[in-house]
Amino acid sequence: MSNGRTSRLYRALVRDKKIASDAEGFTGLPGNKYPHLFAFYASMMPGHKPAEAEAAIHAEIERLKKEDISDDELKMIKTRAKASLVRGLGSNQGLAFQLATYQSRYGDWRELFRSVDRIDQVSKADIRRVANEIFRLQ
């Protein structure tokens, strides 16, 4: 929802508000096994201040917490997640890395192959619920 040119965050800050030339979010700081941080960033367009991006990012997070995403967004997110998973298996190194990651993270490398089913089970309500649990702005 925050990665790529069709993501909600990119559309809001770059395409719609035109305050940034790029905007993304990512997770995994400092690592993925234990509770970790989400990070968001935006590359500001000339004449715009970082505070504008901060406010816009916070607005998108609040919107995610209060409104269900559209059916099209949910489909796009699931498609991207599955494609990313498959791309990660495209080489011997990628396959080894993914198997090792799932073994260390879940204690069972087979979880890698169960991921597609878990992705398919995600609902719009799940996204809103998790957003409310995770994103607590202070």
PDB file of C-alpha atoms in Angstrom:
ATOM      1  CA  MET A   1       0.000   0.000   0.000  1.00  0.00           C
ATOM      2  CA  SER A   2       3.037   2.237   0.182  1.00  0.00           C
ATOM      3  CA  ASN A   3       5.364   0.783  -2.443  1.00  0.00           C
ATOM      4  CA  GLY A   4       5.392   1.571  -6.112  1.00  0.00           C
ATOM      5  CA  ARG A   5       3.857   4.137  -8.415  1.00  0.00           C
ATOM      6  CA  THR A   6       0.340   2.763  -8.037  1.00  0.00           C
ATOM      7  CA  SER A   7       0.414   2.627  -4.252  1.00  0.00           C
ATOM      8  CA  ARG A   8      -1.962   4.699  -2.178  1.00  0.00           C
ATOM      9  CA  LEU A   9       0.858   6.717  -0.604  1.00  0.00           C
ATOM     10  CA  TYR A  10       2.547   7.510  -3.929  1.00  0.00           C
ATOM     11  CA  ARG A  11      -0.733   8.513  -5.542  1.00  0.00           C
ATOM     12  CA  ALA A  12      -1.617  10.832  -2.671  1.00  0.00           C
ATOM     13  CA  LEU A  13       1.704  12.659  -2.301  1.00  0.00           C
ATOM     14  CA  VAL A  14       3.102  12.547  -5.835  1.00  0.00           C
ATOM     15  CA  ARG A  15       0.209  12.360  -8.253  1.00  0.00           C
ATOM     16  CA  ASP A  16      -2.613  14.088  -6.373  1.00  0.00           C
ATOM     17  CA  LYS A  17      -1.007  16.646  -4.059  1.00  0.00           C
ATOM     18  CA  LYS A  18       2.184  17.070  -6.112  1.00  0.00           C
ATOM     19  CA  ILE A  19       4.252  17.789  -3.008  1.00  0.00           C
ATOM     20  CA  ALA A  20       6.770  14.979  -3.546  1.00  0.00           C
ATOM     21  CA  SER A  21       8.611  13.361  -6.432  1.00  0.00           C
ATOM     22  CA  ASP A  22       8.643  10.007  -4.646  1.00  0.00           C
ATOM     23  CA  ALA A  23       6.978   8.509  -1.596  1.00  0.00           C
ATOM     24  CA  GLU A  24       7.206   5.032  -0.141  1.00  0.00           C
ATOM     25  CA  GLY A  25       7.022   3.032   3.017  1.00  0.00           C
ATOM     26  CA  PHE A  26       8.768  -0.074   4.208  1.00  0.00           C
ATOM     27  CA  THR A  27       9.043  -2.303   7.203  1.00  0.00           C
ATOM     28  CA  GLY A  28      11.747  -4.348   8.805  1.00  0.00           C
ATOM     29  CA  LEU A  29      13.806  -1.923  10.855  1.00  0.00           C
ATOM     30  CA  PRO A  30      16.019  -3.192  12.429  1.00  0.00           C
ATOM     31  CA  GLY A  31      14.956  -6.687  11.292  1.00  0.00           C
ATOM     32  CA  ASN A  32      11.888  -8.812  10.595  1.00  0.00           C
ATOM     33  CA  LYS A  33      11.913 -11.604  13.148  1.00  0.00           C
ATOM     34  CA  TYR A  34      10.953  -9.543  16.172  1.00  0.00           C
ATOM     35  CA  PRO A  35       8.661  -6.516  16.508  1.00  0.00           C
ATOM     36  CA  HIS A  36      10.020  -3.767  14.337  1.00  0.00           C
ATOM     37  CA  LEU A  37       9.292  -0.396  12.802  1.00  0.00           C
ATOM     38  CA  PHE A  38       7.540   0.905   9.716  1.00  0.00           C
ATOM     39  CA  ALA A  39       9.239   3.777   7.955  1.00  0.00           C
ATOM     40  CA  PHE A  40       7.784   6.218   5.444  1.00  0.00           C
ATOM     41  CA  TYR A  41       9.612   8.780   3.361  1.00  0.00           C
ATOM     42  CA  ALA A  42       8.976  11.341   0.665  1.00  0.00           C
ATOM     43  CA  SER A  43      11.326  13.270  -1.610  1.00  0.00           C
ATOM     44  CA  MET A  44       9.989  16.804  -1.566  1.00  0.00           C
ATOM     45  CA  MET A  45       9.296  18.870  -4.667  1.00  0.00           C
ATOM     46  CA  PRO A  46      10.831  22.369  -4.747  1.00  0.00           C
ATOM     47  CA  GLY A  47       8.867  24.828  -2.653  1.00  0.00           C
ATOM     48  CA  HIS A  48       7.366  22.200  -0.360  1.00  0.00           C
ATOM     49  CA  LYS A  49       8.372  21.551   3.217  1.00  0.00           C
ATOM     50  CA  PRO A  50       8.916  18.210   4.977  1.00  0.00           C
ATOM     51  CA  ALA A  51       6.063  19.091   7.345  1.00  0.00           C
ATOM     52  CA  GLU A  52       3.665  18.885   4.375  1.00  0.00           C
ATOM     53  CA  ALA A  53       4.806  15.339   3.626  1.00  0.00           C
ATOM     54  CA  GLU A  54       4.596  14.407   7.284  1.00  0.00           C
ATOM     55  CA  ALA A  55       1.005  15.672   7.491  1.00  0.00           C
ATOM     56  CA  ALA A  56       0.058  13.928   4.239  1.00  0.00           C
ATOM     57  CA  ILE A  57       1.594  10.621   5.350  1.00  0.00           C
ATOM     58  CA  HIS A  58      -0.190  10.829   8.702  1.00  0.00           C
ATOM     59  CA  ALA A  59      -3.453  11.577   6.859  1.00  0.00           C
ATOM     60  CA  GLU A  60      -3.038   8.461   4.709  1.00  0.00           C
ATOM     61  CA  ILE A  61      -2.349   6.345   7.782  1.00  0.00           C
ATOM     62  CA  GLU A  62      -5.454   7.715   9.501  1.00  0.00           C
ATOM     63  CA  ARG A  63      -7.493   7.094   6.361  1.00  0.00           C
ATOM     64  CA  LEU A  64      -6.283   3.494   6.343  1.00  0.00           C
ATOM     65  CA  LYS A  65      -7.363   3.129   9.963  1.00  0.00           C
ATOM     66  CA  LYS A  66     -10.849   4.567   9.400  1.00  0.00           C
ATOM     67  CA  GLU A  67     -11.868   3.467   5.898  1.00  0.00           C
ATOM     68  CA  ASP A  68     -11.830   0.131   4.136  1.00  0.00           C
ATOM     69  CA  ILE A  69      -9.630  -0.003   1.088  1.00  0.00           C
ATOM     70  CA  SER A  70     -11.377  -0.597  -2.246  1.00  0.00           C
ATOM     71  CA  ASP A  71     -11.833  -4.035  -3.776  1.00  0.00           C
ATOM     72  CA  ASP A  72      -9.425  -3.030  -6.548  1.00  0.00           C
ATOM     73  CA  GLU A  73      -6.767  -1.969  -4.028  1.00  0.00           C
ATOM     74  CA  LEU A  74      -7.116  -5.245  -2.137  1.00  0.00           C
ATOM     75  CA  LYS A  75      -6.768  -7.224  -5.363  1.00  0.00           C
ATOM     76  CA  MET A  76      -3.731  -5.170  -6.395  1.00  0.00           C
ATOM     77  CA  ILE A  77      -2.072  -5.616  -2.995  1.00  0.00           C
ATOM     78  CA  LYS A  78      -2.593  -9.373  -3.039  1.00  0.00           C
ATOM     79  CA  THR A  79      -1.295  -9.628  -6.605  1.00  0.00           C
ATOM     80  CA  ARG A  80       1.819  -7.627  -5.724  1.00  0.00           C
ATOM     81  CA  ALA A  81       2.485  -9.675  -2.594  1.00  0.00           C
ATOM     82  CA  LYS A  82       2.224 -12.956  -4.489  1.00  0.00           C
ATOM     83  CA  ALA A  83       4.335 -11.661  -7.390  1.00  0.00           C
ATOM     84  CA  SER A  84       7.018 -10.504  -4.976  1.00  0.00           C
ATOM     85  CA  LEU A  85       7.035 -13.907  -3.337  1.00  0.00           C
ATOM     86  CA  VAL A  86       7.403 -15.678  -6.702  1.00  0.00           C
ATOM     87  CA  ARG A  87      10.108 -13.247  -7.914  1.00  0.00           C
ATOM     88  CA  GLY A  88      12.087 -14.049  -4.787  1.00  0.00           C
ATOM     89  CA  LEU A  89      12.206 -17.688  -5.883  1.00  0.00           C
ATOM     90  CA  GLY A  90      13.580 -16.903  -9.341  1.00  0.00           C
ATOM     91  CA  SER A  91      17.160 -17.957  -8.650  1.00  0.00           C
ATOM     92  CA  ASN A  92      18.995 -20.484  -6.536  1.00  0.00           C
ATOM     93  CA  GLN A  93      20.197 -17.681  -4.286  1.00  0.00           C
ATOM     94  CA  GLY A  94      16.686 -16.265  -3.982  1.00  0.00           C
ATOM     95  CA  LEU A  95      15.200 -19.648  -3.168  1.00  0.00           C
ATOM     96  CA  ALA A  96      17.888 -20.344  -0.555  1.00  0.00           C
ATOM     97  CA  PHE A  97      17.397 -16.904   0.980  1.00  0.00           C
ATOM     98  CA  GLN A  98      13.604 -17.291   1.156  1.00  0.00           C
ATOM     99  CA  LEU A  99      13.784 -20.781   2.641  1.00  0.00           C
ATOM    100  CA  ALA A 100      16.310 -19.637   5.244  1.00  0.00           C
ATOM    101  CA  THR A 101      14.230 -16.543   6.048  1.00  0.00           C
ATOM    102  CA  TYR A 102      11.046 -18.540   6.605  1.00  0.00           C
ATOM    103  CA  GLN A 103      12.921 -21.171   8.633  1.00  0.00           C
ATOM    104  CA  SER A 104      14.415 -18.541  10.920  1.00  0.00           C
ATOM    105  CA  ARG A 105      11.275 -16.433  11.157  1.00  0.00           C
ATOM    106  CA  TYR A 106       8.666 -19.171  11.570  1.00  0.00           C
ATOM    107  CA  GLY A 107      10.717 -22.241  12.495  1.00  0.00           C
ATOM    108  CA  ASP A 108       9.483 -24.051   9.377  1.00  0.00           C
ATOM    109  CA  TRP A 109      10.630 -23.425   5.806  1.00  0.00           C
ATOM    110  CA  ARG A 110       7.291 -24.802   4.536  1.00  0.00           C
ATOM    111  CA  GLU A 111       5.622 -21.592   5.681  1.00  0.00           C
ATOM    112  CA  LEU A 112       7.018 -20.036   2.516  1.00  0.00           C
ATOM    113  CA  PHE A 113       4.644 -22.172   0.466  1.00  0.00           C
ATOM    114  CA  ARG A 114       1.708 -21.518   2.788  1.00  0.00           C
ATOM    115  CA  SER A 115       2.134 -17.773   2.302  1.00  0.00           C
ATOM    116  CA  VAL A 116       0.029 -17.633  -0.858  1.00  0.00           C
ATOM    117  CA  ASP A 117      -2.968 -19.080   0.975  1.00  0.00           C
ATOM    118  CA  ARG A 118      -2.470 -16.611   3.832  1.00  0.00           C
ATOM    119  CA  ILE A 119      -2.294 -13.719   1.371  1.00  0.00           C
ATOM    120  CA  ASP A 120      -5.556 -14.849  -0.241  1.00  0.00           C
ATOM    121  CA  GLN A 121      -7.286 -14.900   3.154  1.00  0.00           C
ATOM    122  CA  VAL A 122      -6.566 -11.241   3.966  1.00  0.00           C
ATOM    123  CA  SER A 123      -9.716  -9.106   3.998  1.00  0.00           C
ATOM    124  CA  LYS A 124     -10.318  -5.367   3.924  1.00  0.00           C
ATOM    125  CA  ALA A 125     -11.434  -5.568   7.554  1.00  0.00           C
ATOM    126  CA  ASP A 126      -8.145  -7.302   8.443  1.00  0.00           C
ATOM    127  CA  ILE A 127      -6.190  -4.415   6.951  1.00  0.00           C
ATOM    128  CA  ARG A 128      -8.175  -1.807   8.869  1.00  0.00           C
ATOM    129  CA  ARG A 129      -7.927  -3.806  12.111  1.00  0.00           C
ATOM    130  CA  VAL A 130      -4.176  -4.292  11.830  1.00  0.00           C
ATOM    131  CA  ALA A 131      -3.645  -0.657  10.842  1.00  0.00           C
ATOM    132  CA  ASN A 132      -5.422   0.380  14.045  1.00  0.00           C
ATOM    133  CA  GLU A 133      -3.317  -2.026  16.104  1.00  0.00           C
ATOM    134  CA  ILE A 134       0.015  -1.101  14.542  1.00  0.00           C
ATOM    135  CA  PHE A 135      -0.096   2.593  13.621  1.00  0.00           C
ATOM    136  CA  ARG A 136      -0.301   4.572  16.827  1.00  0.00           C
ATOM    137  CA  LEU A 137       0.985   8.045  16.075  1.00  0.00           C
ATOM    138  CA  GLN A 138       2.381   9.951  18.983  1.00  0.00           C
TER     139      GLN A 138
END
